[in-house]
Amino acid sequence: MAFTTEERYRAYADWPADHIETIKQNTKSSPWRTNFHIETPHGLLNDPNGFSHFNGKWTLFYQYFPFGAAHGLKSWVHMESADLVHFEKTGTILYPDTALDSHGAYSGSAMQFDDHLFLFYTGNVRDENWVRHPYQIGALMDTDGHIQKLNKVLIDQPSDTTDHFRDPQIFNYEGNYYAIVGGQNLEKQGIIKLYKAVNNDYLNWEYIDDLAFDNDLTAYMMECPNLVFISGQPVLLYCPQGLDKTVLDYGNIYPNLYKVGQSFNPETATMINPGPLEQLDYGFECYATQAFNDPFGRALAVSWLALPDVDYPTDRYDYQGCLSLVKELTIKDGKLYQYPVPAITSLRAEAQLFTEKTKTDNTYELELTIEANSHLELVLFADADGHGLKLTIDPTNGCIVLDRKDCGEAFALDFGTTRHCQIANQATIANIFIDKSVFEIFINKGEKVFSGRVFPRQDQSGITILSGQATGNYYPLDYGHKTH
């Protein structure tokens, strides 16, 4: 259905119960529901939020519009996990129900303080003239999942930004608490602002400066900035909307990128010697990645596998969006690597030697090795004629190419059907996770990543080798009982 502005921002309580039941049944009828990725029971899922460790478990929220595949009045849905692979909803929801978040609980982060989880997020408010007022606000969640909102603005909109000012991320650096917030300055250029908690009090924040990271100032908005630290090195992940493609060539409507610095000076809000701007993911769908440093010294990340302003085939089933696998971030030889957490192997059933297959349940992992001076041309989601998601891993010519034009229903055609990256001519390992309508491909244990969605026909479930060869295993994946 097409949503009017009034419907997008209608209060949750004003939606009829039969509407929810109707779209819930429609969503259940979709042929593309995933098995081991986080999805909604109906409606739109977008940014991962509040990713943190709390009360002995992993906490993750997703931003949610329950009433259809549209961006409207957003809430946060809480999930928790013991292993970062199996997530269950707790029933706790952060609703947009106060004067400071009346038009949506927009993205934000979380951190444990004492026996509460501090939720730091953007309250989206529109006045009677539909002028936006973004407030950086907070709430406290106790160990029973009860949420108490803090009735004050923690960071107000600065005078040198437009109303595009959102997505606060709190982090600890050398014993002090800081936050970065994405924004747009009055010249319509994307910026990131750095704040410090006064006396480490998360209720009181002071502005330090705009973050210096060799910002080229060609983007018009910096969404979802995250700063994590790996062996002391700062890694800035962010989504620079409108970035000039002469700065970095990217295929998607909006990119998700990163820079690795040598060190961080919070007093001057500076990333020291930031490296080049790099693609976080070379695939078709990866956005709003949220990362944090866990209490055990790891940097963990999770992404939204969809993009703003793009229509998806699932829209007609009244739902859209899913989250990626949780990935651990590491730095090797100056490069950022990202790879699913070790518990992902718990989904594996007994290994089978890799061969062609005429039919699968489209829920599996391939772990393949392609030798140097060779190549592999593989079709996933293949039909009897070998049409599907075509993956070419070619160490000989130093490239990987992914083409989805022949895989099920076409969408987002304005942004092309192929993606590619360069690799070295050496033995190349590929871990390929397939989940009904999701693919996540990790090259050399996370040196390069391709993520995205496809919506295959019912007859597209095979694995076909068009040319070349690889050795390795096929693993059926069993998530167990899943509740959407």
PDB file of N, CA, C and O in Angstrom, residues 94-152:
ATOM      1  N   LEU A  94      11.151   0.415  22.619  1.00  0.00           N
ATOM      2  CA  LEU A  94      11.284   1.845  22.874  1.00  0.00           C
ATOM      3  C   LEU A  94      10.339   2.561  21.920  1.00  0.00           C
ATOM      4  O   LEU A  94      10.586   2.618  20.709  1.00  0.00           O
ATOM      5  N   TYR A  95       9.245   3.088  22.462  1.00  0.00           N
ATOM      6  CA  TYR A  95       8.218   3.707  21.624  1.00  0.00           C
ATOM      7  C   TYR A  95       8.469   5.207  21.453  1.00  0.00           C
ATOM      8  O   TYR A  95       9.042   5.849  22.339  1.00  0.00           O
ATOM      9  N   PRO A  96       7.982   5.787  20.354  1.00  0.00           N
ATOM     10  CA  PRO A  96       8.029   7.241  20.169  1.00  0.00           C
ATOM     11  C   PRO A  96       6.815   7.884  20.833  1.00  0.00           C
ATOM     12  O   PRO A  96       5.836   8.226  20.167  1.00  0.00           O
ATOM     13  N   ASP A  97       6.886   8.065  22.142  1.00  0.00           N
ATOM     14  CA  ASP A  97       5.670   8.410  22.878  1.00  0.00           C
ATOM     15  C   ASP A  97       5.823   9.600  23.816  1.00  0.00           C
ATOM     16  O   ASP A  97       5.052   9.751  24.767  1.00  0.00           O
ATOM     17  N   THR A  98       6.818  10.452  23.564  1.00  0.00           N
ATOM     18  CA  THR A  98       6.966  11.659  24.381  1.00  0.00           C
ATOM     19  C   THR A  98       7.101  12.879  23.473  1.00  0.00           C
ATOM     20  O   THR A  98       7.250  12.758  22.252  1.00  0.00           O
ATOM     21  N   ALA A  99       7.099  14.052  24.095  1.00  0.00           N
ATOM     22  CA  ALA A  99       7.240  15.292  23.327  1.00  0.00           C
ATOM     23  C   ALA A  99       8.615  15.415  22.689  1.00  0.00           C
ATOM     24  O   ALA A  99       8.792  16.215  21.750  1.00  0.00           O
ATOM     25  N   LEU A 100       9.580  14.637  23.166  1.00  0.00           N
ATOM     26  CA  LEU A 100      10.940  14.739  22.635  1.00  0.00           C
ATOM     27  C   LEU A 100      11.242  13.704  21.553  1.00  0.00           C
ATOM     28  O   LEU A 100      12.327  13.723  20.969  1.00  0.00           O
ATOM     29  N   ASP A 101      10.313  12.787  21.282  1.00  0.00           N
ATOM     30  CA  ASP A 101      10.508  11.827  20.183  1.00  0.00           C
ATOM     31  C   ASP A 101       9.191  11.518  19.479  1.00  0.00           C
ATOM     32  O   ASP A 101       8.977  10.423  18.973  1.00  0.00           O
ATOM     33  N   SER A 102       8.307  12.513  19.408  1.00  0.00           N
ATOM     34  CA  SER A 102       6.932  12.309  18.956  1.00  0.00           C
ATOM     35  C   SER A 102       6.823  11.819  17.521  1.00  0.00           C
ATOM     36  O   SER A 102       5.825  11.202  17.145  1.00  0.00           O
ATOM     37  N   HIS A 103       7.834  12.093  16.699  1.00  0.00           N
ATOM     38  CA  HIS A 103       7.772  11.680  15.298  1.00  0.00           C
ATOM     39  C   HIS A 103       8.830  10.628  14.960  1.00  0.00           C
ATOM     40  O   HIS A 103       9.224  10.470  13.810  1.00  0.00           O
ATOM     41  N   GLY A 104       9.285   9.919  15.985  1.00  0.00           N
ATOM     42  CA  GLY A 104      10.161   8.790  15.723  1.00  0.00           C
ATOM     43  C   GLY A 104      11.349   8.692  16.647  1.00  0.00           C
ATOM     44  O   GLY A 104      11.992   9.694  16.966  1.00  0.00           O
ATOM     45  N   ALA A 105      11.611   7.460  17.099  1.00  0.00           N
ATOM     46  CA  ALA A 105      12.845   7.163  17.822  1.00  0.00           C
ATOM     47  C   ALA A 105      13.890   6.820  16.760  1.00  0.00           C
ATOM     48  O   ALA A 105      13.914   5.706  16.238  1.00  0.00           O
ATOM     49  N   TYR A 106      14.704   7.807  16.441  1.00  0.00           N
ATOM     50  CA  TYR A 106      15.701   7.616  15.390  1.00  0.00           C
ATOM     51  C   TYR A 106      16.952   6.960  15.976  1.00  0.00           C
ATOM     52  O   TYR A 106      17.018   6.646  17.147  1.00  0.00           O
ATOM     53  N   SER A 107      17.954   6.762  15.144  1.00  0.00           N
ATOM     54  CA  SER A 107      19.053   5.869  15.507  1.00  0.00           C
ATOM     55  C   SER A 107      19.900   6.382  16.661  1.00  0.00           C
ATOM     56  O   SER A 107      19.987   7.584  16.917  1.00  0.00           O
ATOM     57  N   GLY A 108      20.566   5.431  17.319  1.00  0.00           N
ATOM     58  CA  GLY A 108      21.438   5.751  18.429  1.00  0.00           C
ATOM     59  C   GLY A 108      22.138   4.515  18.947  1.00  0.00           C
ATOM     60  O   GLY A 108      22.104   3.446  18.335  1.00  0.00           O
ATOM     61  N   SER A 109      22.754   4.657  20.097  1.00  0.00           N
ATOM     62  CA  SER A 109      23.661   3.642  20.629  1.00  0.00           C
ATOM     63  C   SER A 109      23.293   3.341  22.075  1.00  0.00           C
ATOM     64  O   SER A 109      22.308   3.858  22.603  1.00  0.00           O
ATOM     65  N   ALA A 110      24.116   2.521  22.726  1.00  0.00           N
ATOM     66  CA  ALA A 110      23.832   2.156  24.114  1.00  0.00           C
ATOM     67  C   ALA A 110      25.117   1.779  24.827  1.00  0.00           C
ATOM     68  O   ALA A 110      26.091   1.353  24.206  1.00  0.00           O
ATOM     69  N   MET A 111      25.082   1.908  26.153  1.00  0.00           N
ATOM     70  CA  MET A 111      26.214   1.501  26.976  1.00  0.00           C
ATOM     71  C   MET A 111      25.717   1.232  28.390  1.00  0.00           C
ATOM     72  O   MET A 111      24.846   1.951  28.897  1.00  0.00           O
ATOM     73  N   GLN A 112      26.280   0.204  29.030  1.00  0.00           N
ATOM     74  CA  GLN A 112      25.872  -0.132  30.384  1.00  0.00           C
ATOM     75  C   GLN A 112      26.539   0.791  31.390  1.00  0.00           C
ATOM     76  O   GLN A 112      27.743   1.035  31.337  1.00  0.00           O
ATOM     77  N   PHE A 113      25.734   1.324  32.303  1.00  0.00           N
ATOM     78  CA  PHE A 113      26.207   2.074  33.465  1.00  0.00           C
ATOM     79  C   PHE A 113      25.561   1.463  34.702  1.00  0.00           C
ATOM     80  O   PHE A 113      24.330   1.441  34.815  1.00  0.00           O
ATOM     81  N   ASP A 114      26.385   0.942  35.595  1.00  0.00           N
ATOM     82  CA  ASP A 114      25.881   0.253  36.785  1.00  0.00           C
ATOM     83  C   ASP A 114      24.919  -0.853  36.352  1.00  0.00           C
ATOM     84  O   ASP A 114      25.279  -1.669  35.508  1.00  0.00           O
ATOM     85  N   ASP A 115      23.701  -0.867  36.866  1.00  0.00           N
ATOM     86  CA  ASP A 115      22.780  -1.948  36.515  1.00  0.00           C
ATOM     87  C   ASP A 115      21.723  -1.503  35.503  1.00  0.00           C
ATOM     88  O   ASP A 115      20.647  -2.102  35.413  1.00  0.00           O
ATOM     89  N   HIS A 116      22.024  -0.448  34.735  1.00  0.00           N
ATOM     90  CA  HIS A 116      21.106   0.020  33.700  1.00  0.00           C
ATOM     91  C   HIS A 116      21.841   0.149  32.369  1.00  0.00           C
ATOM     92  O   HIS A 116      23.055   0.367  32.338  1.00  0.00           O
ATOM     93  N   LEU A 117      21.072   0.019  31.289  1.00  0.00           N
ATOM     94  CA  LEU A 117      21.598   0.277  29.962  1.00  0.00           C
ATOM     95  C   LEU A 117      21.134   1.654  29.533  1.00  0.00           C
ATOM     96  O   LEU A 117      19.930   1.930  29.472  1.00  0.00           O
ATOM     97  N   PHE A 118      22.094   2.529  29.264  1.00  0.00           N
ATOM     98  CA  PHE A 118      21.802   3.879  28.803  1.00  0.00           C
ATOM     99  C   PHE A 118      21.596   3.846  27.295  1.00  0.00           C
ATOM    100  O   PHE A 118      22.482   3.430  26.544  1.00  0.00           O
ATOM    101  N   LEU A 119      20.412   4.244  26.841  1.00  0.00           N
ATOM    102  CA  LEU A 119      20.078   4.329  25.427  1.00  0.00           C
ATOM    103  C   LEU A 119      20.185   5.786  25.000  1.00  0.00           C
ATOM    104  O   LEU A 119      19.532   6.661  25.578  1.00  0.00           O
ATOM    105  N   PHE A 120      21.014   6.049  24.022  1.00  0.00           N
ATOM    106  CA  PHE A 120      21.315   7.407  23.570  1.00  0.00           C
ATOM    107  C   PHE A 120      20.867   7.499  22.115  1.00  0.00           C
ATOM    108  O   PHE A 120      21.432   6.840  21.242  1.00  0.00           O
ATOM    109  N   TYR A 121      19.829   8.298  21.838  1.00  0.00           N
ATOM    110  CA  TYR A 121      19.246   8.258  20.506  1.00  0.00           C
ATOM    111  C   TYR A 121      18.720   9.625  20.098  1.00  0.00           C
ATOM    112  O   TYR A 121      18.667  10.565  20.905  1.00  0.00           O
ATOM    113  N   THR A 122      18.329   9.728  18.836  1.00  0.00           N
ATOM    114  CA  THR A 122      17.764  10.968  18.315  1.00  0.00           C
ATOM    115  C   THR A 122      16.251  10.914  18.383  1.00  0.00           C
ATOM    116  O   THR A 122      15.626  10.003  17.825  1.00  0.00           O
ATOM    117  N   GLY A 123      15.686  11.889  19.060  1.00  0.00           N
ATOM    118  CA  GLY A 123      14.246  12.057  19.050  1.00  0.00           C
ATOM    119  C   GLY A 123      13.867  12.962  17.890  1.00  0.00           C
ATOM    120  O   GLY A 123      14.330  14.107  17.807  1.00  0.00           O
ATOM    121  N   ASN A 124      13.040  12.441  16.990  1.00  0.00           N
ATOM    122  CA  ASN A 124      12.603  13.214  15.822  1.00  0.00           C
ATOM    123  C   ASN A 124      11.276  13.877  16.161  1.00  0.00           C
ATOM    124  O   ASN A 124      10.308  13.197  16.527  1.00  0.00           O
ATOM    125  N   VAL A 125      11.239  15.202  16.042  1.00  0.00           N
ATOM    126  CA  VAL A 125      10.031  15.961  16.376  1.00  0.00           C
ATOM    127  C   VAL A 125       9.720  16.912  15.227  1.00  0.00           C
ATOM    128  O   VAL A 125      10.618  17.570  14.690  1.00  0.00           O
ATOM    129  N   ARG A 126       8.465  16.970  14.854  1.00  0.00           N
ATOM    130  CA  ARG A 126       7.991  17.933  13.862  1.00  0.00           C
ATOM    131  C   ARG A 126       6.996  18.877  14.530  1.00  0.00           C
ATOM    132  O   ARG A 126       6.108  18.437  15.263  1.00  0.00           O
ATOM    133  N   ASP A 127       7.128  20.176  14.240  1.00  0.00           N
ATOM    134  CA  ASP A 127       6.181  21.126  14.817  1.00  0.00           C
ATOM    135  C   ASP A 127       4.970  21.286  13.904  1.00  0.00           C
ATOM    136  O   ASP A 127       4.831  20.580  12.891  1.00  0.00           O
ATOM    137  N   GLU A 128       4.089  22.233  14.237  1.00  0.00           N
ATOM    138  CA  GLU A 128       2.843  22.379  13.486  1.00  0.00           C
ATOM    139  C   GLU A 128       3.080  22.805  12.043  1.00  0.00           C
ATOM    140  O   GLU A 128       2.217  22.632  11.177  1.00  0.00           O
ATOM    141  N   ASN A 129       4.257  23.355  11.760  1.00  0.00           N
ATOM    142  CA  ASN A 129       4.615  23.726  10.386  1.00  0.00           C
ATOM    143  C   ASN A 129       5.464  22.664   9.700  1.00  0.00           C
ATOM    144  O   ASN A 129       6.040  22.923   8.639  1.00  0.00           O
ATOM    145  N   TRP A 130       5.556  21.509  10.317  1.00  0.00           N
ATOM    146  CA  TRP A 130       6.303  20.361   9.813  1.00  0.00           C
ATOM    147  C   TRP A 130       7.807  20.650   9.750  1.00  0.00           C
ATOM    148  O   TRP A 130       8.547  20.051   8.976  1.00  0.00           O
ATOM    149  N   VAL A 131       8.257  21.554  10.579  1.00  0.00           N
ATOM    150  CA  VAL A 131       9.691  21.810  10.708  1.00  0.00           C
ATOM    151  C   VAL A 131      10.273  20.790  11.674  1.00  0.00           C
ATOM    152  O   VAL A 131       9.725  20.562  12.763  1.00  0.00           O
ATOM    153  N   ARG A 132      11.393  20.171  11.286  1.00  0.00           N
ATOM    154  CA  ARG A 132      11.995  19.124  12.101  1.00  0.00           C
ATOM    155  C   ARG A 132      12.855  19.738  13.210  1.00  0.00           C
ATOM    156  O   ARG A 132      13.604  20.679  13.008  1.00  0.00           O
ATOM    157  N   HIS A 133      12.768  19.113  14.398  1.00  0.00           N
ATOM    158  CA  HIS A 133      13.619  19.465  15.532  1.00  0.00           C
ATOM    159  C   HIS A 133      14.262  18.170  16.036  1.00  0.00           C
ATOM    160  O   HIS A 133      13.595  17.340  16.655  1.00  0.00           O
ATOM    161  N   PRO A 134      15.546  17.970  15.754  1.00  0.00           N
ATOM    162  CA  PRO A 134      16.218  16.754  16.221  1.00  0.00           C
ATOM    163  C   PRO A 134      16.803  16.943  17.617  1.00  0.00           C
ATOM    164  O   PRO A 134      17.551  17.897  17.866  1.00  0.00           O
ATOM    165  N   TYR A 135      16.448  16.062  18.529  1.00  0.00           N
ATOM    166  CA  TYR A 135      16.965  16.123  19.896  1.00  0.00           C
ATOM    167  C   TYR A 135      17.758  14.854  20.198  1.00  0.00           C
ATOM    168  O   TYR A 135      17.277  13.742  19.952  1.00  0.00           O
ATOM    169  N   GLN A 136      18.951  15.025  20.732  1.00  0.00           N
ATOM    170  CA  GLN A 136      19.722  13.865  21.187  1.00  0.00           C
ATOM    171  C   GLN A 136      19.313  13.626  22.642  1.00  0.00           C
ATOM    172  O   GLN A 136      19.600  14.445  23.521  1.00  0.00           O
ATOM    173  N   ILE A 137      18.613  12.526  22.864  1.00  0.00           N
ATOM    174  CA  ILE A 137      17.976  12.269  24.152  1.00  0.00           C
ATOM    175  C   ILE A 137      18.369  10.884  24.650  1.00  0.00           C
ATOM    176  O   ILE A 137      19.100  10.153  23.986  1.00  0.00           O
ATOM    177  N   GLY A 138      17.868  10.522  25.828  1.00  0.00           N
ATOM    178  CA  GLY A 138      18.280   9.257  26.414  1.00  0.00           C
ATOM    179  C   GLY A 138      17.173   8.562  27.179  1.00  0.00           C
ATOM    180  O   GLY A 138      16.112   9.134  27.469  1.00  0.00           O
ATOM    181  N   ALA A 139      17.452   7.310  27.516  1.00  0.00           N
ATOM    182  CA  ALA A 139      16.550   6.498  28.329  1.00  0.00           C
ATOM    183  C   ALA A 139      17.395   5.467  29.062  1.00  0.00           C
ATOM    184  O   ALA A 139      18.529   5.178  28.666  1.00  0.00           O
ATOM    185  N   LEU A 140      16.848   4.935  30.134  1.00  0.00           N
ATOM    186  CA  LEU A 140      17.526   3.896  30.908  1.00  0.00           C
ATOM    187  C   LEU A 140      16.662   2.641  30.906  1.00  0.00           C
ATOM    188  O   LEU A 140      15.458   2.689  31.189  1.00  0.00           O
ATOM    189  N   MET A 141      17.282   1.513  30.578  1.00  0.00           N
ATOM    190  CA  MET A 141      16.595   0.230  30.605  1.00  0.00           C
ATOM    191  C   MET A 141      17.179  -0.603  31.733  1.00  0.00           C
ATOM    192  O   MET A 141      18.404  -0.743  31.848  1.00  0.00           O
ATOM    193  N   ASP A 142      16.308  -1.170  32.596  1.00  0.00           N
ATOM    194  CA  ASP A 142      16.801  -1.996  33.701  1.00  0.00           C
ATOM    195  C   ASP A 142      16.916  -3.459  33.263  1.00  0.00           C
ATOM    196  O   ASP A 142      16.621  -3.814  32.119  1.00  0.00           O
ATOM    197  N   THR A 143      17.344  -4.287  34.181  1.00  0.00           N
ATOM    198  CA  THR A 143      17.610  -5.686  33.851  1.00  0.00           C
ATOM    199  C   THR A 143      16.336  -6.477  33.560  1.00  0.00           C
ATOM    200  O   THR A 143      16.401  -7.589  33.034  1.00  0.00           O
ATOM    201  N   ASP A 144      15.180  -5.907  33.900  1.00  0.00           N
ATOM    202  CA  ASP A 144      13.909  -6.548  33.572  1.00  0.00           C
ATOM    203  C   ASP A 144      13.324  -6.038  32.258  1.00  0.00           C
ATOM    204  O   ASP A 144      12.214  -6.435  31.876  1.00  0.00           O
ATOM    205  N   GLY A 145      14.052  -5.149  31.574  1.00  0.00           N
ATOM    206  CA  GLY A 145      13.590  -4.627  30.298  1.00  0.00           C
ATOM    207  C   GLY A 145      12.674  -3.431  30.391  1.00  0.00           C
ATOM    208  O   GLY A 145      12.113  -2.996  29.377  1.00  0.00           O
ATOM    209  N   HIS A 146      12.512  -2.874  31.583  1.00  0.00           N
ATOM    210  CA  HIS A 146      11.683  -1.675  31.720  1.00  0.00           C
ATOM    211  C   HIS A 146      12.480  -0.438  31.315  1.00  0.00           C
ATOM    212  O   HIS A 146      13.634  -0.275  31.732  1.00  0.00           O
ATOM    213  N   ILE A 147      11.863   0.423  30.531  1.00  0.00           N
ATOM    214  CA  ILE A 147      12.535   1.611  30.010  1.00  0.00           C
ATOM    215  C   ILE A 147      11.962   2.856  30.669  1.00  0.00           C
ATOM    216  O   ILE A 147      10.739   3.052  30.713  1.00  0.00           O
ATOM    217  N   GLN A 148      12.847   3.695  31.194  1.00  0.00           N
ATOM    218  CA  GLN A 148      12.478   4.994  31.743  1.00  0.00           C
ATOM    219  C   GLN A 148      13.189   6.078  30.945  1.00  0.00           C
ATOM    220  O   GLN A 148      14.416   6.143  30.937  1.00  0.00           O
ATOM    221  N   LYS A 149      12.409   6.911  30.272  1.00  0.00           N
ATOM    222  CA  LYS A 149      13.021   7.964  29.464  1.00  0.00           C
ATOM    223  C   LYS A 149      13.483   9.123  30.332  1.00  0.00           C
ATOM    224  O   LYS A 149      12.866   9.433  31.360  1.00  0.00           O
ATOM    225  N   LEU A 150      14.586   9.737  29.916  1.00  0.00           N
ATOM    226  CA  LEU A 150      15.122  10.903  30.613  1.00  0.00           C
ATOM    227  C   LEU A 150      14.473  12.149  30.026  1.00  0.00           C
ATOM    228  O   LEU A 150      14.565  12.402  28.828  1.00  0.00           O
ATOM    229  N   ASN A 151      13.833  12.909  30.849  1.00  0.00           N
ATOM    230  CA  ASN A 151      13.016  14.019  30.372  1.00  0.00           C
ATOM    231  C   ASN A 151      13.859  15.283  30.195  1.00  0.00           C
ATOM    232  O   ASN A 151      13.611  16.322  30.809  1.00  0.00           O
ATOM    233  N   LYS A 152      14.888  15.178  29.372  1.00  0.00           N
ATOM    234  CA  LYS A 152      15.706  16.349  29.067  1.00  0.00           C
ATOM    235  C   LYS A 152      16.437  16.112  27.752  1.00  0.00           C
ATOM    236  O   LYS A 152      16.665  14.963  27.357  1.00  0.00           O
TER     237      LYS A 152
END
